[in-house]
Structure formats: C-alpha cells, structure tokens
Amino acid sequence: VKQTPLEGGVGPPSGLEASLRLALHIMRLVGQHAITERRALSKAQDLARAIQAGVIRIGFKMSIETLRRLNLIDAYLRWLHVPLESLTIDQSNCLRLFAYWAHLGGSEEKPILPFLRASRNILGPAGSLPLERYFGTILARKPTPPSHSMSYQELLSLRWCVPVWYVVHLARWFGWKQTEDILRGHWQKPVTHVWLNTLKAEEYDMRHWVEAEGIHLSPTPLPSVFRVTGRRPIQRTEAYKRGLVQIQDMASVAVAQVANPSPDSRVLEIGAAPGGKTACLSELMGNRGAIYSVDVSSRRMRTWLRFRERLGFSIAEPIVANGTHELPFATPVENVVIDAPCSNTGVLHKAPSLKWRLRPEDFRRYARIQSEILDSASSWVSPGGYLTYATCSIMPEENELVIEEFIRKQPDFHLAETGLAVGMAGMRGLSKARRLFTHLHGCNGAFIAKLARAA
Ligand SMILES: C[S@@+](CC[C@H](N)C(=O)[O-])C[C@H]1O[C@@H](n2cnc3c(N)ncnc32)[C@H](O)[C@@H]1O
C-alpha cells in the first residue's frame, strides 16, 4: 500500500487538503490496525502535532462519518461503475470521502476544484488521474442506488448502514420493531457524561468549579454522574487536570455502583484498564481497603497508571495477567468485578467502523472468553460475597447466555438485585440483570448482572 505522508505535497496546502490528508490517514490506520477512529486520530496526532484544531475537527468528522456509511457509499460508487477493487486503498478512500463531502457532509454547494487540487497534491497526478473522471459523475448523481429489488433486511442494512447479517441477527433476538430502534440508537449523537471524583473534594464544590470553567452539568439518574453540555473540551479544564472530573459513560459508572464495595473490603477487578471503573470503585470504598486490578494489556495498564496518578485511587494495585488463566493471587475477596472484553456492540454510535470488522461468529467467540474469565474469577469470591459481570455488548450470547451457563455450572451463585435506578430487565427471564440501550437510556449499550455466592 502506498503511504500518504501527513505533511508535504505540491503547492500551498488548503484547509480542505490538510483535512483530507488527515481523514485518509485515519481511514488507513483504522483499516490496517483494526483500531477505532478515535485511537487512529490520536496515533495520527502523535505523528503531526502541528495540525490545527479546525483541521483536526473536519478531518476526523470526514473520516468517521464516511466510515459510518461505508456500505451505502460503496453501493453508490459501484452503481456508478467505479472499479473500487482495482484502486489502491487511498484512491478508494479518496473517492469515498469525496462522495461523503459532496452529498452527505452539509448542504452547501460543493465545487470540485478544491477537492481535485487536494487530491492531486496528496496522491500525486498519477494517483489522482484515475479518480478524476468520477468526480463529476458523483457530484451529478445523488447517493440513492436503486432499491426496488432489495429484501427488507437489505433495505434496513443500507438505511442504517450496518451489515445485512447484523440486521438479521438483531431481528432474531429483538424482533423487527426493536431492531429498528436499536439501529437508530447506533446513529444517536454520543452524549458526554462525567463522573465527579469525591475522593478529591465535595461534590457540591466540584460542580461549582467545573461550571465556573464553562462546562454545564445536568443530573442523570445515577449519583455523581452528569451529562455535559457546551463545546469546551473537558480535558483542557483545571478540574480535569486535577482529577476532579473524569469523562466516563453513565453505563460504565453503573457497573461500579452495582458492585458497591464497602470501605475496608477487598475487590478483584478483571478487565481493569484504563481504570475508569477502578476510580469509581475506590471512591465508593472511600479509598480504604484494597483493589487488585487485573488486565491482560500492559499498554492499557500504562494508561491505568496515569489514571491512578491523576484520579488518586491509591488503594488499587495493577496486575498484568490473563484473566482466563489462574491468577497470581492468593486471597478470596468480598467483591469480584468483571468488565469483560466483548464485541462492543453497545458503542457502535461512538466507534462505527467496528461494525464492518464484526463477524457473526464473534459473539460466540467472545462468549467463550467471557465464560473462561467468569469461571476463573469466581473462585476468588468469598462465601457470602458478590460477583458483578458487565459487558458493553447488547448481544444475549455475551450476556444472558453466559450468565445462564455459569449459574448452571456453579449453583452456589444466584442472581442478586443490582439496585440500579436506570435500565431495563435482562432477557430470557433474567429480570434482576440490567440492560442499558443507547436509544432508551442515552448512554452506551451495556449489560450488568450481580451474582451472590451462598454464605
Ligand atoms: C471494557 S474494557 C475495560 C474498561 C475498564 N474497566 C474501565 O472502566 O476503564 C475490557 C478490558 O479487558 C481487557 N482484557 C481482555 N482480555 C482479557 C483477559 N483475558 N484477561 C484480562 N483482561 C482482559 C482488555 O485489555 C480491556 O482493557
């Protein structure tokens, strides 16, 4: 694959050219490394720190919104007889970005010339030439490929921009009406939630300080969690730098609040990095007791260490280990919290390119890992203790089915009430478990179950 440098080119770069360069770079990183758009953006920014904020905003938006609509845009380009297979990745992505820019990214008139100039500067005249004959056609034809011969699932797949198999899979579990609601949720504008860290100060004072920095907070059904409005980036505020406030989805804080460990108790946390839930657990414990935080990824555990420094959860100890294996650990604990690796179907509104990498067999594959982690971690729950299991997947294979199998194998565990003021009952009769959906609760899709071990 021919690489496109982030900087350089022929002639003075325009704002559009710089944004297009960044968008192409993000799309290439997403494709090559199977990472989310946001992670690709932070990698791209590492390479080109001098990129202006406006360029970053537009370049990121172009890439994420094009990736969100990939099947629709590709169907449209094929309908226009664009030979995507014989183009390089950058050439194909350049045409996809052009289709998005021309028709989907705002309603104003789009002149071809600036895009053409940017494309020549980035891909070189030889790289850009095979694309240029399509620019005019794309501009002239709206992206509405003919749909009269399509099945209902194919229509939904194009309408909501998801794979056809995914529509069918959702419908099998949720029925058609709820499937459309869930798909609409995948398009919902992400809400930013913050969690206020009472380890650092009183909640009343923190709200005051945060709002004085121009961040408006509205309450949610969960204590210490607020919905943020306003455009100021929270990471630039003093309150964030001092660890008073943490960007943390409501569904994520909910997991710690369900576990609800007492001060002076011991917690084993599996899938701990980057440490959002560790902070909430530690706060609930008044930073008294012990948290053993296990994660398999040393890279993510390095971020956990930075979180610990900023947020002050000093009772937690990092352990890099595989939770499916026996843990380097000797004490039973009152609370085990598993934030399991999963298919992430609850966060497709934030990381849309994930949907193109998912395969139907992934849900069962994750379920096997989740069951192994549950089996291994459950042996550390002391009699009378609790195990909280959570995923940010909405698929029953990774949730209800995993819990059902676990309870069948380990009859000394039973489902307990979560005590959560938000969410709906689990499926398949697991009414004590909680499900959160983006379209219903305005947060990440998630599943949380609390299991009690007989005393
Ligand atoms: C949903 S994320 C955890 C998020 C974290 N609890 C938080 O709130 O910030 C799942 C984590 O599980 C970790 N993981 C994946 N497989 C694992 C395994 N076999 N053992 C332990 N951790 C694992 C991943 O590295 C990832 O950090």
Short mmCIF file of C-alpha atoms and ligand atoms in Angstrom, two decimals:
data_model
loop_
_atom_site.label_atom_id
_atom_site.label_comp_id
_atom_site.label_asym_id
_atom_site.label_seq_id
_atom_site.Cartn_x
_atom_site.Cartn_y
_atom_site.Cartn_z
CA VAL A 1 0.00 0.00 0.00
CA LYS A 2 1.38 3.35 -0.99
CA GLN A 3 1.60 5.51 2.12
CA THR A 4 0.40 9.10 2.12
CA PRO A 5 2.50 11.32 4.36
CA LEU A 6 0.60 13.54 6.75
CA GLU A 7 2.53 16.60 5.69
CA GLY A 8 4.08 17.83 2.45
CA GLY A 9 2.59 17.91 -1.07
CA VAL A 10 2.76 20.11 -4.13
CA GLY A 11 1.83 23.78 -3.71
CA PRO A 12 0.44 25.53 -0.64
CA PRO A 13 -1.97 23.21 1.20
CA SER A 14 -5.56 24.44 1.69
CA GLY A 15 -7.60 23.74 4.83
CA LEU A 16 -9.54 21.13 2.84
CA GLU A 17 -6.30 19.47 1.73
CA ALA A 18 -4.97 19.23 5.28
CA SER A 19 -8.29 17.78 6.49
CA LEU A 20 -8.40 15.32 3.59
CA ARG A 21 -4.83 14.20 4.33
CA LEU A 22 -5.75 13.58 7.96
CA ALA A 23 -9.00 11.80 7.01
CA LEU A 24 -7.12 9.47 4.62
CA HIS A 25 -4.52 8.77 7.27
CA ILE A 26 -7.16 7.92 9.90
CA MET A 27 -9.02 5.63 7.48
CA ARG A 28 -5.80 3.83 6.58
CA LEU A 29 -4.87 3.32 10.26
CA VAL A 30 -8.37 2.03 11.05
CA GLY A 31 -8.14 -0.45 8.15
CA GLN A 32 -4.58 -1.60 8.76
CA HIS A 33 -4.57 -1.87 12.55
CA ALA A 34 -8.24 -2.71 13.23
CA ILE A 35 -8.50 0.17 15.72
CA THR A 36 -11.26 2.68 16.44
CA GLU A 37 -11.43 6.06 14.70
CA ARG A 38 -10.56 7.87 17.94
CA ARG A 39 -7.48 5.75 18.55
CA ALA A 40 -6.43 6.28 14.92
CA LEU A 41 -6.85 10.04 15.42
CA SER A 42 -4.63 10.02 18.48
CA LYS A 43 -1.97 7.98 16.59
CA ALA A 44 -2.20 10.43 13.66
CA GLN A 45 -1.86 13.37 16.01
CA ASP A 46 1.28 11.81 17.51
CA LEU A 47 2.79 11.95 14.02
CA ALA A 48 1.74 15.51 13.23
CA ARG A 49 1.40 17.60 16.34
CA ALA A 50 1.27 20.85 14.40
CA ILE A 51 -2.14 20.16 12.84
CA GLN A 52 -4.60 22.95 13.68
CA ALA A 53 -7.69 22.21 15.78
CA GLY A 54 -10.09 23.17 12.94
CA VAL A 55 -8.33 20.80 10.51
CA ILE A 56 -8.46 18.00 13.07
CA ARG A 57 -12.17 18.53 13.68
CA ILE A 58 -13.05 18.48 9.98
CA GLY A 59 -10.63 15.66 9.05
CA PHE A 60 -11.88 13.48 11.90
CA LYS A 61 -15.52 14.18 11.06
CA MET A 62 -14.96 13.37 7.37
CA SER A 63 -13.30 10.05 8.20
CA ILE A 64 -15.68 8.86 10.93
CA GLU A 65 -18.82 9.87 9.01
CA THR A 66 -17.55 8.22 5.80
CA LEU A 67 -16.68 5.03 7.69
CA ARG A 68 -20.10 5.10 9.38
CA ARG A 69 -21.75 4.94 5.92
CA LEU A 70 -19.24 2.63 4.22
CA ASN A 71 -21.73 0.11 2.77
CA LEU A 72 -24.03 2.84 1.43
CA ILE A 73 -21.16 4.79 -0.13
CA ASP A 74 -19.64 1.64 -1.68
CA ALA A 75 -23.02 0.54 -3.07
CA TYR A 76 -23.38 4.02 -4.57
CA LEU A 77 -19.88 4.04 -6.09
CA ARG A 78 -20.41 0.56 -7.59
CA TRP A 79 -23.73 1.73 -9.02
CA LEU A 80 -21.73 4.49 -10.73
CA HIS A 81 -19.36 1.75 -12.09
CA VAL A 82 -16.38 2.88 -10.00
CA PRO A 83 -13.91 -0.08 -10.07
CA LEU A 84 -13.09 0.04 -6.33
CA GLU A 85 -11.23 -3.30 -6.48
CA SER A 86 -8.63 -2.01 -8.94
CA LEU A 87 -7.86 1.15 -6.94
CA THR A 88 -5.39 1.49 -4.06
CA ILE A 89 -6.78 1.91 -0.55
CA ASP A 90 -6.02 5.64 -0.58
CA GLN A 91 -7.64 6.08 -4.01
CA SER A 92 -10.81 4.24 -2.93
CA ASN A 93 -10.95 6.18 0.33
CA CYS A 94 -10.41 9.45 -1.53
CA LEU A 95 -13.49 8.74 -3.69
CA ARG A 96 -15.49 7.64 -0.65
CA LEU A 97 -14.56 10.86 1.13
CA PHE A 98 -15.49 12.84 -1.96
CA ALA A 99 -18.92 11.13 -2.07
CA TYR A 100 -19.45 11.94 1.62
CA TRP A 101 -18.19 15.53 1.22
CA ALA A 102 -20.27 16.17 -1.92
CA HIS A 103 -23.60 14.78 -0.70
CA LEU A 104 -23.70 13.92 2.97
CA GLY A 105 -21.50 16.40 4.81
CA GLY A 106 -23.62 19.58 4.81
CA SER A 107 -25.99 21.06 2.28
CA GLU A 108 -23.95 23.90 0.74
CA GLU A 109 -22.77 23.83 -2.89
CA LYS A 110 -19.55 21.82 -3.29
CA PRO A 111 -17.15 22.97 -6.03
CA ILE A 112 -14.99 20.15 -7.46
CA LEU A 113 -11.84 22.18 -7.98
CA PRO A 114 -10.53 22.50 -4.39
CA PHE A 115 -11.07 18.74 -3.81
CA LEU A 116 -9.39 17.89 -7.10
CA ARG A 117 -6.42 20.09 -6.26
CA ALA A 118 -6.16 18.50 -2.80
CA SER A 119 -6.40 15.00 -4.31
CA ARG A 120 -3.57 15.79 -6.81
CA ASN A 121 -1.36 17.20 -4.06
CA ILE A 122 -1.90 14.19 -1.83
CA LEU A 123 -1.96 11.27 -4.29
CA GLY A 124 0.25 12.87 -6.97
CA PRO A 125 -1.01 13.49 -10.53
CA ALA A 126 -0.68 9.79 -11.49
CA GLY A 127 -2.53 8.62 -8.37
CA SER A 128 -5.28 11.20 -8.72
CA LEU A 129 -5.87 10.87 -12.50
CA PRO A 130 -7.86 7.57 -12.42
CA LEU A 131 -10.26 9.17 -9.90
CA GLU A 132 -10.86 12.48 -11.59
CA ARG A 133 -13.28 11.19 -14.23
CA TYR A 134 -15.62 10.12 -11.41
CA PHE A 135 -15.72 13.41 -9.52
CA GLY A 136 -18.22 14.98 -11.95
CA THR A 137 -20.45 11.86 -12.05
CA ILE A 138 -20.51 11.68 -8.25
CA LEU A 139 -21.44 15.32 -7.96
CA ALA A 140 -24.23 14.93 -10.55
CA ARG A 141 -25.94 11.81 -9.07
CA LYS A 142 -27.47 11.62 -5.61
CA PRO A 143 -26.41 8.60 -3.49
CA THR A 144 -29.65 6.68 -3.93
CA PRO A 145 -28.72 3.37 -5.57
CA PRO A 146 -31.86 1.53 -6.83
CA SER A 147 -33.56 -0.43 -4.08
CA HIS A 148 -36.67 -1.94 -5.74
CA SER A 149 -35.25 -5.48 -5.86
CA MET A 150 -33.94 -5.47 -2.27
CA SER A 151 -35.23 -7.54 0.66
CA TYR A 152 -36.40 -5.79 3.86
CA GLN A 153 -33.15 -6.67 5.64
CA GLU A 154 -31.07 -5.33 2.75
CA LEU A 155 -33.07 -2.10 2.84
CA LEU A 156 -32.53 -1.74 6.58
CA SER A 157 -28.84 -2.52 6.11
CA LEU A 158 -28.49 0.38 3.65
CA ARG A 159 -30.77 2.68 5.57
CA TRP A 160 -28.91 2.30 8.88
CA CYS A 161 -25.53 1.42 7.37
CA VAL A 162 -24.84 -1.94 9.01
CA PRO A 163 -24.05 -5.38 7.52
CA VAL A 164 -27.09 -7.38 6.38
CA TRP A 165 -26.18 -10.32 8.66
CA TYR A 166 -26.18 -7.92 11.64
CA VAL A 167 -29.75 -6.79 10.88
CA VAL A 168 -30.87 -10.42 10.65
CA HIS A 169 -29.04 -11.31 13.87
CA LEU A 170 -30.61 -8.42 15.81
CA ALA A 171 -34.07 -9.25 14.47
CA ARG A 172 -33.72 -12.86 15.59
CA TRP A 173 -33.18 -11.72 19.19
CA PHE A 174 -35.17 -8.50 19.41
CA GLY A 175 -37.86 -8.62 16.67
CA TRP A 176 -38.16 -6.07 13.86
CA LYS A 177 -39.56 -3.13 15.82
CA GLN A 178 -36.84 -3.17 18.50
CA THR A 179 -34.20 -3.88 15.85
CA GLU A 180 -35.02 -0.58 14.13
CA ASP A 181 -34.91 1.23 17.49
CA ILE A 182 -31.51 -0.29 18.27
CA LEU A 183 -30.22 0.65 14.81
CA ARG A 184 -31.47 4.21 15.33
CA GLY A 185 -29.51 4.20 18.61
CA HIS A 186 -26.34 3.36 16.64
CA TRP A 187 -26.83 6.77 14.95
CA GLN A 188 -27.51 8.73 18.10
CA LYS A 189 -25.15 11.63 18.74
CA PRO A 190 -22.96 10.47 21.64
CA VAL A 191 -23.70 12.15 24.96
CA THR A 192 -20.71 13.08 27.11
CA HIS A 193 -21.05 12.03 30.73
CA VAL A 194 -18.68 12.94 33.52
CA TRP A 195 -18.17 11.40 36.89
CA LEU A 196 -17.23 13.65 39.82
CA ASN A 197 -14.45 12.26 41.96
CA THR A 198 -15.42 12.81 45.59
CA LEU A 199 -12.06 11.35 46.63
CA LYS A 200 -10.74 14.80 45.74
CA ALA A 201 -13.39 17.23 47.03
CA GLU A 202 -17.07 17.66 47.95
CA GLU A 203 -19.44 17.11 45.02
CA TYR A 204 -21.13 20.50 45.56
CA ASP A 205 -17.80 22.35 45.32
CA MET A 206 -16.70 20.35 42.28
CA ARG A 207 -19.90 21.14 40.40
CA HIS A 208 -19.35 24.78 41.13
CA TRP A 209 -15.70 24.72 39.95
CA VAL A 210 -16.49 22.73 36.81
CA GLU A 211 -19.37 25.04 35.86
CA ALA A 212 -17.17 28.09 36.54
CA GLU A 213 -14.89 26.73 33.78
CA GLY A 214 -17.77 26.84 31.28
CA ILE A 215 -18.90 23.19 31.45
CA HIS A 216 -22.61 22.87 32.08
CA LEU A 217 -23.70 19.77 34.02
CA SER A 218 -27.18 18.23 34.15
CA PRO A 219 -28.06 15.39 36.50
CA THR A 220 -28.59 11.77 35.42
CA PRO A 221 -30.41 9.01 37.34
CA LEU A 222 -27.04 7.95 38.85
CA PRO A 223 -25.30 9.70 41.73
CA SER A 224 -22.06 11.55 40.84
CA VAL A 225 -22.74 11.21 37.08
CA PHE A 226 -23.67 14.25 35.00
CA ARG A 227 -24.47 14.94 31.39
CA VAL A 228 -22.28 17.59 29.83
CA THR A 229 -23.40 20.33 27.51
CA GLY A 230 -21.29 23.03 25.89
CA ARG A 231 -18.39 22.76 23.48
CA ARG A 232 -15.40 23.39 25.73
CA PRO A 233 -13.09 20.32 25.72
CA ILE A 234 -13.18 19.00 29.30
CA GLN A 235 -9.59 17.72 29.11
CA ARG A 236 -8.37 21.32 28.95
CA THR A 237 -10.07 22.35 32.20
CA GLU A 238 -8.22 22.67 35.52
CA ALA A 239 -10.86 20.45 37.13
CA TYR A 240 -9.92 17.63 34.73
CA LYS A 241 -6.17 18.11 35.17
CA ARG A 242 -6.62 18.00 38.96
CA GLY A 243 -8.58 14.72 38.67
CA LEU A 244 -11.85 16.17 39.99
CA VAL A 245 -13.75 15.17 36.92
CA GLN A 246 -13.48 12.16 34.62
CA ILE A 247 -15.14 11.59 31.25
CA GLN A 248 -16.97 8.36 31.91
CA ASP A 249 -20.11 6.98 30.34
CA MET A 250 -23.09 6.54 32.67
CA ALA A 251 -23.19 2.80 31.83
CA SER A 252 -19.59 2.45 32.94
CA VAL A 253 -20.11 4.12 36.33
CA ALA A 254 -23.25 2.00 36.77
CA VAL A 255 -21.09 -1.17 36.88
CA ALA A 256 -19.09 0.10 39.88
CA GLN A 257 -22.26 1.31 41.61
CA VAL A 258 -23.84 -2.13 41.17
CA ALA A 259 -20.77 -3.78 42.73
CA ASN A 260 -20.97 -1.15 45.52
CA PRO A 261 -17.98 -2.37 47.59
CA SER A 262 -17.78 -1.25 51.23
CA PRO A 263 -14.86 0.68 52.72
CA ASP A 264 -12.11 -1.62 54.05
CA SER A 265 -13.20 -4.52 51.81
CA ARG A 266 -11.20 -6.23 49.04
CA VAL A 267 -12.07 -6.13 45.35
CA LEU A 268 -10.69 -8.13 42.45
CA GLU A 269 -11.26 -6.36 39.15
CA ILE A 270 -10.73 -8.17 35.83
CA GLY A 271 -10.52 -6.09 32.65
CA ALA A 272 -9.43 -3.04 34.65
CA ALA A 273 -7.66 -0.80 32.16
CA PRO A 274 -7.69 2.12 31.58
CA GLY A 275 -9.12 2.47 35.07
CA GLY A 276 -12.41 4.37 34.86
CA LYS A 277 -14.20 1.78 36.97
CA THR A 278 -11.24 1.36 39.33
CA ALA A 279 -11.62 5.04 40.21
CA CYS A 280 -15.37 4.67 40.90
CA LEU A 281 -14.84 1.52 42.99
CA SER A 282 -12.16 3.22 45.03
CA GLU A 283 -14.38 6.25 45.59
CA LEU A 284 -17.22 4.04 46.86
CA MET A 285 -14.72 2.47 49.28
CA GLY A 286 -13.59 5.90 50.50
CA ASN A 287 -10.14 4.86 49.26
CA ARG A 288 -9.95 2.32 52.13
CA GLY A 289 -9.33 -1.40 51.60
CA ALA A 290 -7.68 -2.99 48.57
CA ILE A 291 -8.40 -3.31 44.86
CA TYR A 292 -6.48 -5.82 42.75
CA SER A 293 -6.80 -4.57 39.18
CA VAL A 294 -6.05 -7.18 36.53
CA ASP A 295 -5.74 -6.55 32.80
CA VAL A 296 -4.04 -8.57 30.08
CA SER A 297 -2.77 -5.50 28.20
CA SER A 298 0.40 -3.87 29.51
CA ARG A 299 -0.13 -0.95 27.11
CA ARG A 300 -3.57 -0.25 28.58
CA MET A 301 -2.20 -0.77 32.10
CA ARG A 302 0.28 2.06 31.48
CA THR A 303 -2.72 4.33 30.90
CA TRP A 304 -4.25 2.89 34.10
CA LEU A 305 -1.13 4.04 35.98
CA ARG A 306 -1.60 7.59 34.64
CA PHE A 307 -5.28 7.47 35.66
CA ARG A 308 -4.27 6.36 39.18
CA GLU A 309 -1.88 9.27 39.46
CA ARG A 310 -4.45 11.84 38.31
CA LEU A 311 -7.56 10.42 39.98
CA GLY A 312 -5.87 9.31 43.22
CA PHE A 313 -7.16 5.73 43.64
CA SER A 314 -4.13 4.75 45.70
CA ILE A 315 -5.62 1.54 47.17
CA ALA A 316 -5.52 -0.15 43.74
CA GLU A 317 -2.65 -2.35 42.59
CA PRO A 318 -2.02 -3.11 38.92
CA ILE A 319 -1.58 -6.75 37.86
CA VAL A 320 -0.85 -7.61 34.22
CA ALA A 321 -2.27 -11.11 33.78
CA ASN A 322 -4.66 -13.13 31.68
CA GLY A 323 -7.99 -13.46 33.47
CA THR A 324 -8.83 -16.71 31.66
CA HIS A 325 -5.87 -18.38 33.41
CA GLU A 326 -5.10 -18.93 37.04
CA LEU A 327 -4.35 -15.55 38.61
CA PRO A 328 -1.18 -14.71 40.57
CA PHE A 329 -3.33 -14.06 43.57
CA ALA A 330 -3.96 -15.76 46.90
CA THR A 331 -6.78 -14.12 48.88
CA PRO A 332 -10.54 -14.56 48.39
CA VAL A 333 -12.33 -11.20 48.17
CA GLU A 334 -15.79 -9.85 49.02
CA ASN A 335 -16.31 -8.43 45.52
CA VAL A 336 -15.18 -9.52 42.08
CA VAL A 337 -15.91 -7.15 39.18
CA ILE A 338 -15.54 -8.43 35.62
CA ASP A 339 -15.64 -5.79 32.90
CA ALA A 340 -15.37 -8.36 30.16
CA PRO A 341 -13.79 -7.98 26.72
CA CYS A 342 -16.69 -8.04 24.27
CA SER A 343 -17.91 -7.25 20.76
CA ASN A 344 -18.61 -3.61 21.76
CA THR A 345 -22.00 -3.56 20.02
CA GLY A 346 -23.14 -1.11 22.70
CA VAL A 347 -20.71 1.55 21.49
CA LEU A 348 -21.27 1.46 17.72
CA HIS A 349 -22.58 5.05 17.88
CA LYS A 350 -19.11 6.14 19.05
CA ALA A 351 -16.92 3.75 17.03
CA PRO A 352 -18.89 2.96 13.85
CA SER A 353 -16.09 1.26 11.89
CA LEU A 354 -16.26 -1.66 14.38
CA LYS A 355 -19.42 -2.86 12.61
CA TRP A 356 -17.50 -3.64 9.41
CA ARG A 357 -14.99 -5.81 11.30
CA LEU A 358 -17.57 -7.76 13.31
CA ARG A 359 -18.41 -11.30 12.15
CA PRO A 360 -21.45 -13.35 13.23
CA GLU A 361 -19.17 -15.89 14.93
CA ASP A 362 -17.56 -13.16 17.10
CA PHE A 363 -20.39 -13.22 19.65
CA ARG A 364 -19.82 -16.91 20.41
CA ARG A 365 -16.04 -16.41 20.36
CA TYR A 366 -16.28 -13.62 22.95
CA ALA A 367 -18.76 -15.71 24.97
CA ARG A 368 -16.12 -18.44 25.31
CA ILE A 369 -13.53 -15.97 26.66
CA GLN A 370 -16.13 -14.37 28.95
CA SER A 371 -17.11 -17.79 30.37
CA GLU A 372 -13.46 -18.68 30.95
CA ILE A 373 -12.89 -15.40 32.82
CA LEU A 374 -16.07 -15.94 34.87
CA ASP A 375 -15.06 -19.50 35.78
CA SER A 376 -11.57 -18.45 36.79
CA ALA A 377 -12.52 -15.26 38.67
CA SER A 378 -15.50 -16.76 40.50
CA SER A 379 -13.19 -19.00 42.53
CA TRP A 380 -11.91 -15.82 44.28
CA VAL A 381 -15.34 -14.77 45.57
CA SER A 382 -15.51 -15.45 49.31
CA PRO A 383 -18.67 -17.18 50.68
CA GLY A 384 -21.38 -14.51 51.02
CA GLY A 385 -19.50 -12.31 48.54
CA TYR A 386 -20.55 -10.89 45.15
CA LEU A 387 -19.50 -11.07 41.54
CA THR A 388 -20.53 -8.30 39.13
CA TYR A 389 -20.36 -9.18 35.44
CA ALA A 390 -20.64 -6.48 32.76
CA THR A 391 -20.16 -6.02 29.03
CA CYS A 392 -20.75 -3.14 26.63
CA SER A 393 -22.39 -5.55 24.21
CA ILE A 394 -26.13 -5.79 23.60
CA MET A 395 -25.99 -9.37 22.30
CA PRO A 396 -27.57 -12.07 24.51
CA GLU A 397 -24.81 -14.56 23.53
CA GLU A 398 -22.33 -12.47 25.55
CA ASN A 399 -24.72 -11.66 28.37
CA GLU A 400 -27.75 -13.70 29.42
CA LEU A 401 -26.42 -16.90 27.82
CA VAL A 402 -23.06 -16.58 29.59
CA ILE A 403 -24.75 -15.99 32.96
CA GLU A 404 -27.25 -18.84 32.46
CA GLU A 405 -24.45 -21.28 31.70
CA PHE A 406 -22.41 -20.05 34.66
CA ILE A 407 -25.29 -20.47 37.15
CA ARG A 408 -25.96 -23.95 35.74
CA LYS A 409 -22.34 -24.92 36.40
CA GLN A 410 -21.98 -23.09 39.74
CA PRO A 411 -25.23 -23.49 41.70
CA ASP A 412 -23.78 -21.75 44.78
CA PHE A 413 -24.18 -18.47 42.84
CA HIS A 414 -27.57 -16.81 42.22
CA LEU A 415 -28.65 -13.52 40.66
CA ALA A 416 -29.00 -10.61 43.08
CA GLU A 417 -30.73 -7.23 42.65
CA THR A 418 -28.49 -4.58 41.10
CA GLY A 419 -30.19 -1.68 42.91
CA LEU A 420 -29.72 0.40 39.76
CA ALA A 421 -32.14 3.31 39.17
CA VAL A 422 -31.82 3.02 35.39
CA GLY A 423 -32.08 0.29 32.75
CA MET A 424 -34.46 -2.48 31.87
CA ALA A 425 -34.70 -6.12 32.91
CA GLY A 426 -32.42 -8.71 31.33
CA MET A 427 -33.82 -11.01 28.63
CA ARG A 428 -34.72 -14.71 28.91
CA GLY A 429 -36.27 -14.20 32.35
CA LEU A 430 -33.11 -12.80 33.99
CA SER A 431 -35.18 -9.96 35.38
CA LYS A 432 -32.67 -8.99 38.07
CA ALA A 433 -29.97 -8.28 35.49
CA ARG A 434 -29.96 -4.82 33.86
CA ARG A 435 -29.74 -3.83 30.22
CA LEU A 436 -28.96 -0.33 29.00
CA PHE A 437 -29.63 0.79 25.44
CA THR A 438 -28.43 3.94 23.69
CA HIS A 439 -31.85 4.66 22.19
CA LEU A 440 -33.60 4.28 25.56
CA HIS A 441 -31.10 5.50 28.13
CA GLY A 442 -28.86 7.87 26.17
CA CYS A 443 -25.66 6.06 27.19
CA ASN A 444 -23.55 3.15 25.93
CA GLY A 445 -25.43 -0.09 25.43
CA ALA A 446 -24.48 -2.43 28.30
CA PHE A 447 -25.40 -5.47 30.34
CA ILE A 448 -24.83 -5.79 34.11
CA ALA A 449 -25.54 -8.79 36.32
CA LYS A 450 -24.77 -9.16 40.02
CA LEU A 451 -24.28 -12.67 41.37
CA ALA A 452 -24.27 -13.54 45.05
CA ARG A 453 -22.34 -16.54 46.41
CA ALA A 454 -24.02 -18.59 49.12
CA ALA A 455 -22.58 -17.89 52.58
C1 LIG B 1 -14.21 -2.99 28.62
S1 LIG B 1 -12.51 -2.88 28.75
C2 LIG B 1 -12.24 -2.38 30.41
C3 LIG B 1 -12.56 -0.96 30.74
C4 LIG B 1 -12.20 -0.60 32.18
N1 LIG B 1 -12.82 -1.49 33.14
C5 LIG B 1 -12.60 0.81 32.53
O1 LIG B 1 -13.68 1.02 33.05
O2 LIG B 1 -11.81 1.71 32.26
C6 LIG B 1 -12.05 -4.56 28.79
C7 LIG B 1 -10.63 -4.81 29.19
O3 LIG B 1 -10.43 -6.22 29.28
C8 LIG B 1 -9.08 -6.47 28.99
N2 LIG B 1 -8.95 -7.90 28.68
C9 LIG B 1 -9.22 -8.55 27.52
N3 LIG B 1 -8.99 -9.86 27.63
C10 LIG B 1 -8.58 -10.07 28.90
C11 LIG B 1 -8.17 -11.22 29.63
N4 LIG B 1 -8.17 -12.43 29.07
N5 LIG B 1 -7.78 -11.05 30.91
C12 LIG B 1 -7.76 -9.84 31.50
N6 LIG B 1 -8.14 -8.70 30.85
C13 LIG B 1 -8.55 -8.82 29.58
C14 LIG B 1 -8.78 -5.54 27.84
O4 LIG B 1 -7.39 -5.29 27.73
C15 LIG B 1 -9.57 -4.29 28.24
O5 LIG B 1 -8.75 -3.39 28.90
#
